[in-house]
CSV table of C-alpha atoms in Angstrom, one decimal:
chain,number,residue,atom,x,y,z
A,1,UNK,CA,-0.1,-0.1,0.0
A,2,UNK,CA,0.9,3.6,-0.4
A,3,UNK,CA,0.0,6.0,2.2
A,4,UNK,CA,-0.3,9.6,2.0
A,5,UNK,CA,-1.4,12.2,4.9
A,6,UNK,CA,-1.4,15.6,5.5
A,7,UNK,CA,-1.9,18.0,8.7
A,8,UNK,CA,-4.8,20.0,9.3
A,9,UNK,CA,-3.7,22.2,12.1
A,10,UNK,CA,-7.1,24.0,12.5
A,11,UNK,CA,-8.7,21.0,13.2
A,12,UNK,CA,-6.1,19.0,14.7
A,13,UNK,CA,-6.8,16.4,12.2
A,14,UNK,CA,-4.6,14.2,10.3
A,15,UNK,CA,-5.9,13.4,6.9
A,16,UNK,CA,-4.9,10.0,5.6
A,17,UNK,CA,-5.3,8.5,2.0
A,18,UNK,CA,-4.4,4.8,1.5
A,19,UNK,CA,-4.1,3.1,-1.9
A,20,UNK,CA,-3.0,-0.2,-2.9
A,21,UNK,CA,0.2,0.0,-4.9
A,22,UNK,CA,-1.2,-2.2,-7.8
A,23,UNK,CA,-4.1,0.3,-8.3
A,24,UNK,CA,-1.6,3.3,-8.1
A,25,UNK,CA,1.0,1.9,-10.5
A,26,UNK,CA,-1.4,0.3,-12.8
A,27,UNK,CA,-1.1,3.1,-15.5
A,28,UNK,CA,2.6,2.6,-15.3
A,29,UNK,CA,2.3,-1.2,-15.6
A,30,UNK,CA,0.0,-0.6,-18.6
A,31,UNK,CA,2.7,1.7,-20.5
A,32,UNK,CA,5.5,-0.7,-19.2
A,33,UNK,CA,3.4,-3.6,-21.0
A,34,UNK,CA,2.8,-1.4,-23.8
A,35,UNK,CA,6.4,-0.4,-24.3
A,36,UNK,CA,7.6,-4.3,-24.3
A,37,UNK,CA,4.6,-5.2,-26.8
A,38,UNK,CA,5.9,-2.1,-29.0
A,39,UNK,CA,9.5,-3.7,-28.8
A,40,UNK,CA,8.5,-7.0,-29.4
A,41,UNK,CA,6.7,-5.7,-32.5
A,42,UNK,CA,9.8,-3.7,-33.8
A,43,UNK,CA,12.0,-6.6,-33.2
A,44,UNK,CA,9.4,-9.0,-35.2
A,45,UNK,CA,9.3,-6.2,-37.9
A,46,UNK,CA,13.3,-5.9,-37.9
A,47,UNK,CA,13.6,-9.7,-38.1
A,48,UNK,CA,11.0,-9.7,-41.0
A,49,UNK,CA,12.9,-6.7,-42.8
A,50,UNK,CA,16.3,-8.5,-42.3
A,51,UNK,CA,14.9,-11.6,-43.8
A,52,UNK,CA,13.4,-9.8,-46.7
A,53,UNK,CA,16.7,-8.0,-47.3
A,54,UNK,CA,18.9,-11.1,-47.1
A,55,UNK,CA,16.6,-13.1,-49.3
A,56,UNK,CA,16.0,-10.1,-51.9
A,57,UNK,CA,19.2,-8.3,-51.8
A,58,UNK,CA,22.2,-9.8,-49.8
A,59,UNK,CA,21.6,-13.3,-51.1
A,60,UNK,CA,21.7,-12.3,-54.9
A,61,UNK,CA,24.6,-10.1,-54.3
A,62,UNK,CA,26.7,-12.8,-52.6
A,63,UNK,CA,25.8,-15.3,-55.4
A,64,UNK,CA,26.9,-12.5,-57.8
A,65,UNK,CA,30.3,-12.0,-55.9
A,66,UNK,CA,30.9,-15.9,-55.5
A,67,UNK,CA,30.0,-16.4,-59.3
A,68,UNK,CA,32.5,-13.6,-60.4
A,69,UNK,CA,35.2,-15.2,-58.2
A,70,UNK,CA,34.8,-18.4,-60.1
A,71,UNK,CA,34.9,-16.6,-63.5
A,72,UNK,CA,38.2,-14.7,-62.2
A,73,UNK,CA,39.5,-18.3,-61.4
A,74,UNK,CA,39.0,-19.3,-65.0
A,75,UNK,CA,35.4,-21.2,-64.5
A,76,UNK,CA,33.4,-20.0,-67.3
A,77,UNK,CA,30.9,-22.8,-66.8
A,78,UNK,CA,29.1,-20.7,-63.9
A,79,UNK,CA,25.6,-19.2,-64.1
A,80,UNK,CA,23.3,-17.3,-62.1
A,81,UNK,CA,19.8,-18.7,-61.3
A,82,UNK,CA,17.4,-16.0,-63.0
A,83,UNK,CA,14.0,-15.7,-60.9
A,84,UNK,CA,11.7,-13.0,-61.2
A,85,UNK,CA,11.7,-9.6,-63.0
A,86,UNK,CA,13.4,-7.5,-60.9
A,87,UNK,CA,16.9,-5.5,-61.1
A,88,UNK,CA,18.6,-8.6,-59.8
A,89,UNK,CA,17.1,-10.8,-62.2
A,90,UNK,CA,18.1,-8.5,-65.1
A,91,UNK,CA,21.4,-8.1,-63.5
A,92,UNK,CA,21.8,-12.1,-63.4
A,93,UNK,CA,20.7,-12.4,-67.0
A,94,UNK,CA,23.2,-9.8,-67.9
A,95,UNK,CA,26.1,-11.6,-66.1
A,96,UNK,CA,25.1,-15.0,-67.8
A,97,UNK,CA,25.2,-13.3,-71.2
A,98,UNK,CA,28.8,-11.8,-70.3
A,99,UNK,CA,29.9,-15.1,-69.1
A,100,UNK,CA,28.5,-17.2,-72.3
A,101,UNK,CA,30.3,-14.5,-74.6
A,102,UNK,CA,33.4,-15.1,-72.6
A,103,UNK,CA,33.2,-18.8,-72.9
A,104,UNK,CA,32.5,-18.6,-76.7
A,105,UNK,CA,35.6,-16.1,-77.0
A,106,UNK,CA,37.8,-18.3,-75.0
A,107,UNK,CA,36.8,-21.5,-77.2
A,108,UNK,CA,37.6,-19.4,-80.6
A,109,UNK,CA,40.7,-18.3,-79.0
A,110,UNK,CA,41.7,-21.9,-77.9
A,111,UNK,CA,40.7,-23.4,-81.4
A,112,UNK,CA,42.8,-20.9,-82.9
A,113,UNK,CA,45.7,-21.3,-80.5
A,114,UNK,CA,45.9,-25.0,-80.8
A,115,UNK,CA,45.4,-25.3,-84.6
A,116,UNK,CA,47.8,-22.5,-85.5
A,117,UNK,CA,50.9,-24.1,-87.4
A,118,UNK,CA,53.3,-21.8,-86.0
A,119,UNK,CA,54.7,-22.1,-82.5
A,120,UNK,CA,52.9,-19.6,-80.0
A,121,UNK,CA,54.0,-18.9,-76.5
A,122,UNK,CA,53.2,-17.1,-73.5
A,123,UNK,CA,55.8,-15.7,-71.1
A,124,UNK,CA,55.3,-13.9,-67.9
A,125,UNK,CA,57.3,-10.7,-68.0
A,126,UNK,CA,58.2,-11.0,-64.2
A,127,UNK,CA,60.0,-14.2,-64.4
A,128,UNK,CA,60.0,-15.3,-67.9
A,129,UNK,CA,58.2,-18.4,-67.3
A,130,UNK,CA,55.9,-19.9,-69.8
A,131,UNK,CA,52.1,-19.3,-69.0
A,132,UNK,CA,50.9,-21.3,-72.0
A,133,UNK,CA,52.2,-23.0,-75.4
A,134,UNK,CA,50.5,-24.2,-78.3
A,135,UNK,CA,51.0,-27.9,-79.6
A,136,UNK,CA,53.3,-26.5,-82.5
A,137,UNK,CA,55.9,-25.2,-79.9
A,138,UNK,CA,55.7,-28.0,-77.9
A,139,UNK,CA,56.2,-30.2,-81.1
A,140,UNK,CA,59.3,-27.9,-82.0
A,141,UNK,CA,60.6,-28.4,-78.4
A,142,UNK,CA,60.1,-32.1,-78.8
A,143,UNK,CA,58.4,-31.9,-75.2
A,144,UNK,CA,54.9,-32.1,-73.7
A,145,UNK,CA,53.0,-29.0,-72.8
A,146,UNK,CA,53.3,-30.0,-69.2
A,147,UNK,CA,57.2,-30.0,-69.4
A,148,UNK,CA,57.2,-26.4,-70.9
A,149,UNK,CA,54.5,-24.4,-68.6
A,150,UNK,CA,56.1,-23.0,-65.6
A,151,UNK,CA,59.4,-23.1,-66.9
A,152,UNK,CA,61.8,-20.5,-68.5
A,153,UNK,CA,63.4,-20.4,-72.0
A,154,UNK,CA,66.8,-20.8,-70.4
A,155,UNK,CA,65.7,-23.8,-68.4
A,156,UNK,CA,64.6,-25.8,-71.8
A,157,UNK,CA,67.7,-24.6,-73.5
A,158,UNK,CA,66.0,-22.7,-76.5
A,159,UNK,CA,67.7,-19.3,-75.8
A,160,UNK,CA,71.4,-19.0,-77.2
A,161,UNK,CA,72.1,-15.3,-76.4
A,162,UNK,CA,70.5,-14.6,-73.0
A,163,UNK,CA,71.8,-10.8,-73.3
A,164,UNK,CA,69.7,-10.3,-76.6
A,165,UNK,CA,66.6,-12.0,-75.0
A,166,UNK,CA,66.9,-9.5,-72.0
A,167,UNK,CA,67.3,-6.5,-74.3
A,168,UNK,CA,64.3,-7.6,-76.3
A,169,UNK,CA,62.2,-8.2,-73.4
A,170,UNK,CA,63.0,-4.7,-72.1
A,171,UNK,CA,62.1,-3.2,-75.5
A,172,UNK,CA,58.7,-5.0,-75.6
A,173,UNK,CA,58.1,-3.6,-72.0
A,174,UNK,CA,58.7,-0.3,-73.2
A,175,UNK,CA,57.2,-0.4,-76.4
A,176,UNK,CA,54.2,-2.8,-76.1
A,177,UNK,CA,55.3,-4.9,-79.3
A,178,UNK,CA,57.8,-6.2,-81.3
A,179,UNK,CA,57.5,-6.8,-85.0
A,180,UNK,CA,59.7,-9.3,-87.0
A,181,UNK,CA,62.8,-9.7,-84.9
A,182,UNK,CA,65.3,-12.2,-85.9
A,183,UNK,CA,65.9,-14.8,-83.1
A,184,UNK,CA,68.7,-17.2,-82.7
A,185,UNK,CA,67.6,-20.3,-81.1
A,186,UNK,CA,68.3,-23.8,-80.2
A,187,UNK,CA,66.2,-27.0,-81.2
A,188,UNK,CA,65.5,-29.9,-79.2
A,189,UNK,CA,68.6,-31.7,-80.4
A,190,UNK,CA,70.6,-28.6,-79.5
A,191,UNK,CA,71.1,-27.6,-83.1
A,192,UNK,CA,71.2,-24.0,-83.9
A,193,UNK,CA,68.0,-22.5,-85.5
A,194,UNK,CA,66.7,-19.2,-86.6
A,195,UNK,CA,63.2,-17.5,-86.1
A,196,UNK,CA,61.1,-14.6,-86.8
A,197,UNK,CA,59.1,-13.4,-83.8
A,198,UNK,CA,56.5,-11.0,-83.4
A,199,UNK,CA,55.2,-10.4,-79.7
A,200,UNK,CA,52.5,-8.1,-78.0
A,201,UNK,CA,52.4,-7.2,-74.3
A,202,UNK,CA,49.1,-8.2,-72.7
A,203,UNK,CA,47.7,-8.5,-69.3
A,204,UNK,CA,46.6,-11.6,-68.1
A,205,UNK,CA,45.3,-12.3,-64.5
A,206,UNK,CA,46.5,-9.0,-63.5
A,207,UNK,CA,50.1,-9.7,-64.8
A,208,UNK,CA,51.9,-8.4,-67.9
A,209,UNK,CA,52.4,-11.4,-70.4
A,210,UNK,CA,54.2,-11.5,-73.7
A,211,UNK,CA,52.2,-13.2,-76.5
A,212,UNK,CA,54.6,-14.2,-79.2
A,213,UNK,CA,54.3,-16.1,-82.6
A,214,UNK,CA,57.4,-17.4,-84.3
A,215,UNK,CA,58.2,-18.8,-87.8
A,216,UNK,CA,61.2,-20.9,-88.5
A,217,UNK,CA,63.6,-19.4,-91.0
A,218,UNK,CA,66.4,-21.9,-90.5
A,219,UNK,CA,66.0,-23.2,-94.1
A,220,UNK,CA,66.2,-19.6,-95.4
A,221,UNK,CA,69.3,-19.0,-93.4
A,222,UNK,CA,70.8,-21.9,-94.6
A,223,UNK,CA,70.2,-20.9,-98.2
A,224,UNK,CA,71.2,-17.4,-97.6
A,225,UNK,CA,74.6,-19.0,-96.2
A,226,UNK,CA,74.9,-21.0,-99.3
A,227,UNK,CA,74.5,-18.3,-101.4
A,228,UNK,CA,77.3,-15.9,-99.5
A,229,UNK,CA,79.5,-18.9,-100.1
A,230,UNK,CA,78.8,-19.0,-103.7
A,231,UNK,CA,79.1,-15.3,-104.0
A,232,UNK,CA,82.4,-15.7,-102.1
A,233,UNK,CA,83.7,-18.6,-104.3
A,234,UNK,CA,82.8,-16.7,-107.4
């Protein structure tokens, strides 16, 4: 109980008011219950909003990020599920079209790369190691592709003049391209060979790579040497 009293001096009385605490605090208890109900409602509403955001925004964004990471790793078979007609569905359709176009471009490049009759190779500029080679290059070196990728020209023994090779690499970094330079190389049987080489500086997986195409001119060099000997003899 809550007791309130006041003195009345004129009468010598004491006025006393007694009220049960439950009745006195009823309005506060009602307000407290209402506050808890409002808080619970807000929490439920927040949970619903979070679930909606996760399902409609966060989950599609996560799926798009995961798909993009797979594409960056070289997996061009990944596709996003398209559902509905909202902006994320349109974004998924656009992503799928992009990956399909990349896969088609990759196939065309791979077919041309594999079928090209002249040696093609890609070297990382940072360390000179082969990133990829076509069958014509592997055949010229008399090795399997797996034996060449990851190794340098010096390691497989095709470079006769390392200083000249370094100078040509520096020139490629400066100009971004080399056209029709003559290379003195070595065959798989360590016989001297001559080749005409053209290179382009490209970016692959965030690294600078030299894409080079060579044509064997050893036979022409031999004919040229024979002609010079004939001229000297004449």
